Amino acid sequence: VDCSLYSPGQLNTFFSKKTFVRCVMVSTYTSLVLFFIPWAAMQDSVRGDGKDVADYQSFALSTQTSLMIVVSAQMFLDTFYWTAINQFFLWGSIAAYLAITFTFFSNGLFFVFTSSFPFIGTARNSLKQPNVWLTMFLTCLLCVLPTVAFRFLHINFLEKIRKFTRFQKYKAREEGQPAPAPYRPPPRRVSTRRSSYAFSHSQGYGDLVTSRKFLRLKRRPSLFGRNQSPLVENQPQHYRTITEEAEESQT
Amino acid sequence: MVKEEQEESSNRPDNTAFTQQRLPAWQPILSASIVIPMFLLIGAAFIGVGVALFITSRDIQLQELDYTGDDSEHPCFKCRTNTEKCTCSMTFSIPTLFKGPVFFYYGLTNYFQNQRKYGASKDDNQLYGDLDYFTNPSTDCDPYTRDSKNMPIVPCGALANSMFNDSFSLSHTVNGVQKIVPLDGKGIAWWTDYNIKYRNPTLNSVFFSGTKKPTNWPKPIYELDTTDVYNNGFINQDFLVWMRRAALPDFRKLYRRITHDDYADGLPAGNYTLTIAYNYPVHSFNGKKKVVLSNVSWMGGKNDFLGIAYIVVGSMCVVMSVVMLIVYARFKFAEDV
């Protein structure tokens, strides 16, 4: 049975604070790179024939294309199995972006819907310039390479580094003291077999439900007197407690 | 029993590679033998490209002349407060041969052509020559759509209204004689702007009869260049260059090229005089005006940033690959212990 679908929940990899902070840091870094590299490269730049390339529409196009490529590269890194379907959709999304961009910037759409497509000619004029391509290339690689490096180190070496440091500690202690007792997790009252229900990543509310807190009647001043409340007419409810023994006998 | 099996098999998915998720797949793995050489290769390539870019940028010559006239000693200081036509001259010298073709730009600072409401204030239909929009301009142009007498403005909008209207002439001092340097204004805007995006209506001034010029313009659009019918109206090159909104607040726009006759190889070393018809007011927003003379290369104008950025990123990649190699060697051998 392939249990890899349960591992993100068990290991709490997606909804933890650590993951969120890491995501925010990566996003901030990527956003800053995506804007400021084209901004700095575009200062006072012109085309190879002296004409304008530092205009608003070319800047938008180069930033937008860099963003598309960075997002696609991130998807490439996250795809573990490259089947024919994956290839089609991943390369297809880049091709679709290019097709749509060139369509929006084409003469035909401009003639039909003049005021809606003012970007006409931008792709033709700016994407022929080597400095625009070099800027986009630099931006994309600067966004993607840190992720690649981090992932490489993490996947290949995290376990080894941990084992190595633990081995070093063990060796250091070996001279003076006897070997430490093997690590045993503290005995817990909750069953270790977690359900695959919504709260697989945390303990859930089993403790709360079984703690019998619901049965304790609190002395609160009531709105109606005891003889006036409509609930007085009802029979008191009987609660069925769910004990530890009953749960373990089911599993 | 047989019936149950048949019912089951009608719901069972087909036993194909696609439905049973058995498609052949390629699985890329980030292994050391791929990642470390890749980083090294990228680093080396980036350093190479960076050096080439940096050297190319270094070889580009640039001369900037600020003519705002903020300083009281500046020849153009008198034009600051003068509301009528004012002309001023500046002298400058070029130390070595300024290799051609030389490009003549005007530059503005602290001028936000990229502000949304300002930049969207134009009517593309009008600029394409659609006569329906001459009598009824789009409301994007507000408040520059109609003038005080409710006549439609052509071309409407803030972007067109604020068109740059200083003009320049350059002369070279040769043996005490001022020799005019010819400036070429053809083909300074994008081909697509000139041929496709902007069009004049078929006959020029007839169709402009019910319309007015923009408030801040001295002449109407059909008198921008009366000498050349292919440079008049909406397809005037200076107008097109202005309408191409700049992305950044400090920008420069192409004004003319110096490619004719004696100056085809460039501007020889010597003294030059720049004469300016100072019309454009920039003091209200602390802007500055300048003239920029520059030559270009395959990578465009002078910009050291790209070369330096490539060198820095390339070195970081090389350092990173060395670090990864050390980590790999250390823990690969450590594992065998």
Coordinates of N, CA, C and O in Angstrom, one line a residue, chain B residues 30-181:
Chain B
L30 N 17.9 15.3 -8.5 CA 18.9 16.3 -8.3 C 20.1 15.6 -7.6 O 20.3 15.5 -6.4
S31 N 20.9 15.0 -8.5 CA 22.1 14.3 -7.9 C 23.3 15.2 -8.1 O 23.3 16.1 -8.8
A32 N 24.3 14.8 -7.3 CA 25.5 15.6 -7.3 C 26.2 15.7 -8.6 O 26.7 16.8 -9.0
S33 N 26.2 14.7 -9.4 CA 26.9 14.7 -10.7 C 26.2 15.6 -11.7 O 26.8 15.9 -12.7
I34 N 25.0 16.0 -11.4 CA 24.3 16.9 -12.3 C 24.3 18.3 -11.8 O 24.7 19.3 -12.5
V35 N 24.1 18.5 -10.5 CA 23.9 19.9 -10.0 C 25.2 20.6 -9.9 O 25.3 21.8 -10.3
I36 N 26.2 19.9 -9.4 CA 27.5 20.7 -9.2 C 28.1 21.1 -10.6 O 28.5 22.3 -10.7
P37 N 28.2 20.2 -11.6 CA 28.7 20.7 -12.8 C 27.8 21.8 -13.5 O 28.3 22.7 -14.1
M38 N 26.5 21.7 -13.2 CA 25.6 22.6 -13.8 C 25.8 24.0 -13.2 O 25.9 25.0 -14.0
F39 N 26.0 24.1 -11.9 CA 26.3 25.4 -11.3 C 27.6 26.0 -11.8 O 27.7 27.2 -12.0
L40 N 28.6 25.1 -11.9 CA 29.9 25.6 -12.4 C 29.8 26.1 -13.8 O 30.4 27.2 -14.1
L41 N 29.1 25.4 -14.6 CA 28.9 25.8 -16.0 C 28.2 27.1 -16.1 O 28.6 28.1 -16.8
I42 N 27.1 27.2 -15.4 CA 26.3 28.5 -15.4 C 27.1 29.6 -14.9 O 27.2 30.7 -15.4
G43 N 27.9 29.4 -13.8 CA 28.7 30.4 -13.3 C 29.8 30.9 -14.3 O 29.9 32.1 -14.5
A44 N 30.4 30.0 -14.9 CA 31.4 30.3 -15.9 C 30.8 31.1 -17.1 O 31.4 32.1 -17.5
A45 N 29.7 30.6 -17.6 CA 29.0 31.3 -18.7 C 28.6 32.7 -18.3 O 28.8 33.7 -19.1
F46 N 28.1 32.9 -17.1 CA 27.6 34.2 -16.7 C 28.8 35.1 -16.5 O 28.7 36.3 -16.9
I47 N 29.9 34.6 -16.0 CA 31.0 35.5 -15.9 C 31.5 36.0 -17.3 O 31.8 37.1 -17.5
G48 N 31.5 35.0 -18.2 CA 31.9 35.4 -19.6 C 31.0 36.4 -20.2 O 31.5 37.5 -20.7
V49 N 29.7 36.2 -20.1 CA 28.8 37.2 -20.7 C 28.9 38.5 -19.9 O 28.8 39.6 -20.6
G50 N 29.0 38.5 -18.6 CA 29.1 39.7 -17.9 C 30.3 40.5 -18.3 O 30.2 41.8 -18.4
V51 N 31.5 39.9 -18.5 CA 32.7 40.6 -18.9 C 32.4 41.2 -20.2 O 32.8 42.4 -20.4
A52 N 31.8 40.5 -21.2 CA 31.6 41.0 -22.5 C 30.7 42.3 -22.4 O 30.9 43.3 -23.0
L53 N 29.6 42.1 -21.6 CA 28.7 43.2 -21.5 C 29.3 44.5 -20.8 O 29.1 45.6 -21.3
F54 N 30.1 44.2 -19.8 CA 30.8 45.3 -19.1 C 31.8 46.1 -20.0 O 31.8 47.3 -20.1
I55 N 32.5 45.3 -20.8 CA 33.5 45.9 -21.7 C 32.7 46.7 -22.8 O 33.1 47.8 -23.1
T56 N 31.7 46.1 -23.3 CA 30.9 46.8 -24.3 C 30.3 48.1 -23.8 O 30.4 49.2 -24.4
S57 N 29.8 48.1 -22.6 CA 29.2 49.3 -22.0 C 30.2 50.3 -21.7 O 30.0 51.5 -21.9
R58 N 31.4 49.9 -21.3 CA 32.5 50.8 -21.0 C 32.9 51.6 -22.3 O 33.3 52.8 -22.2
D59 N 32.8 51.0 -23.4 CA 33.3 51.6 -24.7 C 32.3 52.6 -25.2 O 32.6 53.3 -26.2
I60 N 31.1 52.6 -24.7 CA 30.1 53.5 -25.2 C 30.3 54.9 -24.7 O 30.6 55.1 -23.5
Q61 N 30.3 55.9 -25.5 CA 30.6 57.3 -25.1 C 29.3 58.0 -24.8 O 28.3 57.8 -25.5
L62 N 29.3 58.8 -23.8 CA 28.1 59.5 -23.4 C 28.4 60.9 -22.9 O 29.4 61.1 -22.3
Q63 N 27.6 61.9 -23.3 CA 27.8 63.2 -22.9 C 26.4 63.8 -22.5 O 25.5 63.8 -23.3
E64 N 26.3 64.3 -21.2 CA 25.0 64.8 -20.8 C 25.2 66.3 -20.5 O 26.2 66.8 -20.0
L65 N 24.2 67.1 -21.0 CA 24.2 68.5 -20.8 C 22.9 69.0 -20.1 O 21.9 68.9 -20.8
D66 N 23.0 69.4 -18.9 CA 21.8 69.8 -18.2 C 21.5 71.3 -18.6 O 22.4 72.1 -18.4
Y67 N 20.3 71.5 -19.1 CA 20.0 72.9 -19.5 C 18.8 73.5 -18.8 O 18.2 74.4 -19.3
T68 N 18.5 72.9 -17.6 CA 17.3 73.4 -16.9 C 17.5 74.9 -16.5 O 16.5 75.7 -16.5
G69 N 18.7 75.2 -16.2 CA 19.0 76.6 -15.8 C 18.7 76.9 -14.4 O 18.3 78.0 -14.0
D70 N 18.9 75.9 -13.4 CA 18.6 76.2 -12.0 C 19.6 77.1 -11.4 O 19.3 78.0 -10.6
D71 N 20.9 77.0 -11.9 CA 21.9 77.8 -11.4 C 21.9 79.2 -12.0 O 21.7 79.3 -13.2
S72 N 22.1 80.3 -11.2 CA 21.9 81.6 -11.8 C 23.0 82.0 -12.8 O 22.8 82.9 -13.6
E73 N 24.1 81.2 -12.8 CA 25.1 81.5 -13.8 C 24.9 80.8 -15.1 O 25.6 81.0 -16.1
H74 N 23.9 79.9 -15.1 CA 23.7 79.1 -16.3 C 23.1 80.0 -17.4 O 22.2 80.9 -17.2
P75 N 23.5 79.8 -18.7 CA 22.9 80.6 -19.8 C 21.4 80.5 -19.9 O 20.8 81.5 -20.4
C76 N 20.8 79.4 -19.5 CA 19.4 79.2 -19.7 C 18.6 79.7 -18.5 O 17.4 79.5 -18.4
F77 N 19.2 80.3 -17.5 CA 18.6 80.7 -16.3 C 17.5 81.8 -16.6 O 16.4 81.8 -16.0
K78 N 17.7 82.6 -17.6 CA 16.8 83.7 -17.9 C 15.5 83.1 -18.5 O 14.5 83.8 -18.5
C79 N 15.6 81.9 -19.0 CA 14.4 81.3 -19.7 C 13.4 80.7 -18.7 O 12.3 80.3 -19.0
R80 N 13.9 80.6 -17.5 CA 13.0 79.9 -16.5 C 11.7 80.6 -16.2 O 10.7 80.0 -16.2
T81 N 11.8 81.9 -16.1 CA 10.6 82.6 -15.7 C 9.9 83.3 -16.9 O 8.9 83.9 -16.9
N82 N 10.6 83.2 -18.1 CA 10.1 83.9 -19.3 C 9.0 83.0 -19.9 O 9.2 81.9 -20.3
T83 N 7.8 83.6 -20.0 CA 6.7 82.8 -20.6 C 6.6 82.9 -22.1 O 6.1 82.0 -22.7
E84 N 7.3 83.9 -22.7 CA 7.3 84.0 -24.1 C 8.5 83.1 -24.7 O 9.2 82.6 -23.9
K85 N 8.6 83.1 -26.0 CA 9.6 82.3 -26.6 C 11.0 82.8 -26.1 O 11.3 84.0 -26.2
C86 N 11.8 81.8 -25.7 CA 13.1 82.2 -25.1 C 14.1 81.3 -25.7 O 13.9 80.1 -25.9
T87 N 15.2 81.8 -26.1 CA 16.3 80.9 -26.7 C 17.5 81.1 -25.9 O 17.9 82.2 -25.5
C88 N 18.3 80.0 -25.6 CA 19.5 80.2 -24.9 C 20.5 79.2 -25.6 O 20.2 78.3 -26.3
S89 N 21.8 79.5 -25.4 CA 22.9 78.7 -25.9 C 23.8 78.3 -24.9 O 24.2 79.0 -24.0
M90 N 24.3 77.0 -25.1 CA 25.3 76.5 -24.2 C 26.5 76.0 -25.0 O 26.3 75.5 -26.1
T91 N 27.7 76.2 -24.5 CA 28.9 75.7 -25.2 C 29.4 74.5 -24.4 O 29.4 74.5 -23.2
F92 N 29.9 73.6 -25.1 CA 30.6 72.4 -24.5 C 31.7 71.9 -25.4 O 31.7 72.3 -26.6
S93 N 32.5 71.1 -24.9 CA 33.6 70.6 -25.7 C 33.6 69.1 -25.7 O 33.3 68.5 -24.7
I94 N 34.1 68.5 -26.8 CA 34.2 67.0 -26.8 C 35.7 66.8 -26.9 O 36.4 67.2 -27.8
P95 N 36.2 66.0 -25.9 CA 37.7 65.8 -25.8 C 38.3 64.9 -27.0 O 39.3 65.2 -27.5
T96 N 37.6 63.8 -27.3 CA 38.1 62.9 -28.3 C 37.0 62.7 -29.3 O 35.8 63.0 -29.1
L97 N 37.3 62.0 -30.4 CA 36.3 61.7 -31.4 C 35.2 60.9 -30.8 O 35.4 59.9 -30.2
F98 N 34.0 61.5 -31.0 CA 32.8 60.8 -30.5 C 32.3 59.9 -31.7 O 31.7 60.4 -32.7
K99 N 32.5 58.6 -31.6 CA 32.3 57.8 -32.7 C 30.8 57.7 -33.2 O 29.9 57.7 -32.3
G100 N 30.6 57.7 -34.5 CA 29.2 57.7 -35.0 C 28.7 56.3 -35.2 O 29.4 55.4 -35.1
P101 N 27.4 56.2 -35.5 CA 26.4 57.3 -35.5 C 26.1 57.8 -34.1 O 25.9 57.0 -33.2
V102 N 26.0 59.1 -34.0 CA 25.7 59.7 -32.7 C 24.3 60.0 -32.6 O 23.6 60.4 -33.5
F103 N 23.7 59.7 -31.4 CA 22.3 59.8 -31.2 C 22.1 61.0 -30.2 O 22.7 61.1 -29.2
F104 N 21.1 61.8 -30.5 CA 20.8 63.0 -29.8 C 19.5 62.8 -29.0 O 18.5 62.7 -29.6
Y105 N 19.6 62.7 -27.7 CA 18.4 62.5 -26.9 C 18.1 63.7 -26.1 O 19.0 64.5 -25.7
Y106 N 16.8 63.9 -25.7 CA 16.5 64.8 -24.6 C 16.0 64.0 -23.4 O 15.4 63.0 -23.6
G107 N 16.4 64.5 -22.3 CA 16.1 63.7 -21.1 C 15.3 64.5 -20.1 O 15.5 65.8 -20.0
L108 N 14.4 63.9 -19.3 CA 13.7 64.6 -18.3 C 13.8 63.8 -17.0 O 13.8 62.5 -17.1
T109 N 13.9 64.5 -15.9 CA 13.9 63.7 -14.6 C 12.7 64.1 -13.8 O 12.1 65.2 -14.0
N110 N 12.3 63.2 -12.9 CA 11.2 63.4 -12.0 C 9.9 63.6 -12.8 O 9.0 64.3 -12.3
Y111 N 9.8 63.0 -13.9 CA 8.6 63.1 -14.8 C 8.0 61.8 -14.9 O 8.5 60.9 -15.5
F112 N 6.8 61.6 -14.3 CA 6.2 60.3 -14.2 C 5.2 60.0 -15.3 O 4.0 60.1 -15.2
Q113 N 5.8 59.7 -16.5 CA 4.9 59.3 -17.6 C 4.2 58.0 -17.3 O 3.3 57.6 -18.0
N114 N 4.7 57.2 -16.3 CA 4.1 56.0 -16.1 C 2.9 56.0 -15.1 O 2.4 55.0 -14.7
Q115 N 2.5 57.2 -14.7 CA 1.4 57.4 -13.8 C 0.1 56.9 -14.6 O -0.1 57.3 -15.7
R116 N -0.7 56.1 -13.9 CA -1.7 55.4 -14.6 C -2.7 56.3 -15.3 O -3.0 56.2 -16.5
K117 N -3.3 57.3 -14.6 CA -4.4 58.1 -15.1 C -3.8 59.0 -16.2 O -4.5 59.2 -17.2
Y118 N -2.6 59.4 -16.0 CA -2.0 60.3 -17.1 C -1.7 59.5 -18.3 O -2.1 59.9 -19.4
G119 N -1.2 58.3 -18.2 CA -0.8 57.5 -19.3 C -2.0 56.9 -20.1 O -1.9 56.7 -21.3
A120 N -3.1 56.7 -19.4 CA -4.3 56.1 -20.0 C -5.1 57.2 -20.6 O -6.1 56.9 -21.3
S121 N -4.7 58.5 -20.5 CA -5.5 59.6 -20.9 C -5.2 59.8 -22.4 O -4.5 60.8 -22.8
K122 N -5.7 59.0 -23.3 CA -5.6 59.2 -24.7 C -6.7 58.4 -25.4 O -7.3 57.5 -24.8
D123 N -6.9 58.7 -26.6 CA -7.9 57.9 -27.4 C -7.3 57.3 -28.5 O -6.9 57.9 -29.5
D124 N -7.1 55.9 -28.5 CA -6.4 55.2 -29.5 C -7.2 55.2 -30.8 O -6.6 55.2 -31.9
N125 N -8.5 55.3 -30.7 CA -9.3 55.3 -31.9 C -9.0 56.6 -32.7 O -8.9 56.6 -33.9
Q126 N -9.0 57.7 -32.0 CA -8.7 59.0 -32.6 C -7.4 59.0 -33.3 O -7.2 59.4 -34.4
L127 N -6.4 58.4 -32.6 CA -5.0 58.4 -33.1 C -4.9 57.5 -34.3 O -3.9 57.6 -35.0
Y128 N -5.8 56.6 -34.4 CA -5.8 55.7 -35.6 C -6.5 56.3 -36.8 O -6.6 55.7 -37.8
G129 N -7.1 57.5 -36.6 CA -7.7 58.2 -37.7 C -9.2 57.9 -37.8 O -9.8 58.2 -38.9
D130 N -9.8 57.4 -36.8 CA -11.3 57.1 -36.9 C -12.0 58.4 -36.6 O -12.0 58.9 -35.6
L131 N -12.7 58.8 -37.7 CA -13.4 60.1 -37.6 C -14.5 60.2 -36.6 O -14.8 61.3 -36.2
D132 N -15.1 59.1 -36.3 CA -16.2 59.2 -35.3 C -15.7 59.7 -34.0 O -16.5 60.3 -33.3
Y133 N -14.5 59.4 -33.7 CA -13.9 59.8 -32.4 C -13.3 61.2 -32.5 O -12.9 61.7 -31.5
F134 N -13.3 61.8 -33.7 CA -12.9 63.2 -33.7 C -14.0 64.1 -33.2 O -13.8 65.0 -32.4
T135 N -15.3 63.8 -33.5 CA -16.4 64.6 -33.0 C -16.8 64.2 -31.6 O -17.4 64.9 -30.9
N136 N -16.4 62.9 -31.3 CA -16.9 62.4 -30.0 C -15.7 61.7 -29.3 O -15.7 60.4 -29.3
P137 N -14.8 62.4 -28.7 CA -13.6 61.6 -28.1 C -14.0 60.8 -26.9 O -15.0 61.1 -26.3
S138 N -13.2 59.8 -26.6 CA -13.6 58.9 -25.5 C -13.4 59.7 -24.2 O -12.6 60.6 -24.1
T139 N -14.1 59.2 -23.2 CA -14.0 59.9 -21.9 C -12.8 59.6 -21.1 O -12.5 60.2 -20.1
D140 N -11.9 58.7 -21.6 CA -10.6 58.4 -21.0 C -9.8 59.7 -21.0 O -8.9 59.8 -20.1
C141 N -10.0 60.6 -21.9 CA -9.2 61.8 -22.0 C -9.6 62.9 -21.0 O -8.9 63.9 -21.0
D142 N -10.7 62.7 -20.2 CA -11.1 63.8 -19.3 C -9.9 64.2 -18.4 O -9.2 63.3 -17.9
P143 N -9.8 65.4 -18.1 CA -10.5 66.6 -18.5 C -10.0 67.3 -19.7 O -10.4 68.4 -20.0
Y144 N -9.3 66.6 -20.6 CA -8.7 67.2 -21.8 C -9.5 66.7 -23.0 O -9.0 66.6 -24.1
T145 N -10.8 66.4 -22.8 CA -11.6 65.9 -24.0 C -12.1 67.1 -24.8 O -12.1 67.0 -26.0
R146 N -12.7 68.1 -24.1 CA -13.2 69.2 -24.8 C -12.7 70.5 -24.2 O -12.3 70.5 -23.1
D147 N -12.7 71.5 -25.0 CA -12.1 72.8 -24.5 C -13.3 73.6 -23.9 O -14.4 73.1 -23.7
S148 N -13.0 74.8 -23.5 CA -14.0 75.6 -22.7 C -15.2 75.9 -23.5 O -16.3 76.1 -23.0
K149 N -15.1 75.8 -24.9 CA -16.3 76.1 -25.7 C -17.0 74.8 -26.1 O -17.8 74.7 -27.0
N150 N -16.6 73.7 -25.4 CA -17.2 72.4 -25.7 C -16.9 71.8 -27.1 O -17.6 71.0 -27.6
M151 N -15.8 72.3 -27.7 CA -15.4 71.7 -28.9 C -14.4 70.5 -28.7 O -13.6 70.6 -27.7
P152 N -14.5 69.5 -29.4 CA -13.7 68.3 -29.1 C -12.2 68.6 -29.5 O -11.9 69.4 -30.4
I153 N -11.3 68.1 -28.7 CA -9.9 68.3 -28.8 C -9.3 67.1 -29.6 O -9.6 66.0 -29.3
V154 N -8.5 67.4 -30.6 CA -7.8 66.4 -31.3 C -6.3 66.7 -31.3 O -6.0 67.8 -31.8
P155 N -5.4 65.9 -30.9 CA -5.6 64.7 -30.1 C -5.9 64.9 -28.6 O -5.3 65.8 -28.0
C156 N -6.9 64.2 -28.1 CA -7.3 64.5 -26.7 C -6.4 63.8 -25.7 O -5.6 62.9 -26.0
G157 N -6.6 64.2 -24.5 CA -5.9 63.5 -23.4 C -4.7 64.3 -22.9 O -4.1 65.2 -23.5
A158 N -4.3 63.9 -21.6 CA -3.2 64.6 -20.9 C -1.8 64.2 -21.6 O -0.9 65.0 -21.6
L159 N -1.7 63.0 -22.0 CA -0.5 62.5 -22.6 C -0.1 63.4 -23.8 O 1.1 63.8 -23.9
A160 N -1.0 63.6 -24.7 CA -0.7 64.4 -25.9 C -0.6 65.9 -25.5 O 0.3 66.6 -26.1
N161 N -1.4 66.3 -24.6 CA -1.3 67.7 -24.2 C 0.0 68.2 -23.7 O 0.5 69.3 -23.9
S162 N 0.7 67.3 -23.0 CA 2.0 67.6 -22.4 C 3.2 67.3 -23.3 O 4.3 67.1 -22.8
M163 N 3.0 67.3 -24.6 CA 4.1 67.0 -25.5 C 5.2 67.9 -25.3 O 5.1 69.2 -25.2
F164 N 6.4 67.4 -25.4 CA 7.7 68.1 -25.2 C 7.9 69.0 -26.4 O 7.8 68.6 -27.6
N165 N 8.1 70.3 -26.2 CA 8.2 71.2 -27.3 C 9.4 72.1 -27.4 O 9.4 73.1 -28.0
D166 N 10.5 71.7 -26.7 CA 11.8 72.4 -26.8 C 12.4 71.9 -28.2 O 12.2 70.7 -28.5
S167 N 13.1 72.8 -28.8 CA 13.8 72.3 -30.0 C 15.3 72.8 -29.9 O 15.6 73.7 -29.2
F168 N 16.1 72.0 -30.6 CA 17.5 72.2 -30.4 C 18.2 72.3 -31.8 O 17.8 71.8 -32.8
S169 N 19.4 73.0 -31.8 CA 20.3 72.9 -32.9 C 21.7 72.9 -32.4 O 22.0 73.5 -31.4
L170 N 22.5 72.2 -33.2 CA 23.9 72.0 -32.7 C 24.8 72.6 -33.8 O 24.6 72.5 -35.0
S171 N 25.9 73.3 -33.3 CA 26.8 73.8 -34.3 C 28.2 73.6 -33.8 O 28.5 73.6 -32.6
H172 N 29.1 73.4 -34.7 CA 30.5 73.0 -34.4 C 31.4 74.2 -34.7 O 31.3 74.8 -35.8
T173 N 32.2 74.6 -33.8 CA 33.1 75.8 -34.0 C 34.4 75.3 -34.7 O 35.2 74.6 -34.2
V174 N 34.5 75.7 -36.0 CA 35.7 75.3 -36.8 C 36.4 76.6 -37.2 O 35.8 77.4 -38.0
N175 N 37.6 76.8 -36.7 CA 38.3 78.0 -37.1 C 37.6 79.3 -36.8 O 37.5 80.2 -37.7
G176 N 36.8 79.3 -35.7 CA 36.1 80.5 -35.4 C 34.7 80.6 -36.1 O 34.0 81.5 -35.8
V177 N 34.5 79.7 -37.0 CA 33.2 79.8 -37.8 C 32.3 78.7 -37.2 O 32.7 77.6 -36.9
Q178 N 31.0 79.1 -37.0 CA 30.0 78.1 -36.5 C 29.5 77.3 -37.7 O 28.9 77.9 -38.6
K179 N 29.7 76.0 -37.6 CA 29.3 75.1 -38.7 C 28.1 74.3 -38.2 O 28.2 73.6 -37.2
I180 N 27.0 74.4 -38.9 CA 25.8 73.7 -38.3 C 26.0 72.2 -38.5 O 26.3 71.7 -39.6
V181 N 25.6 71.4 -37.5 CA 25.7 70.0 -37.6 C 24.3 69.5 -38.0 O 23.3 69.8 -37.3

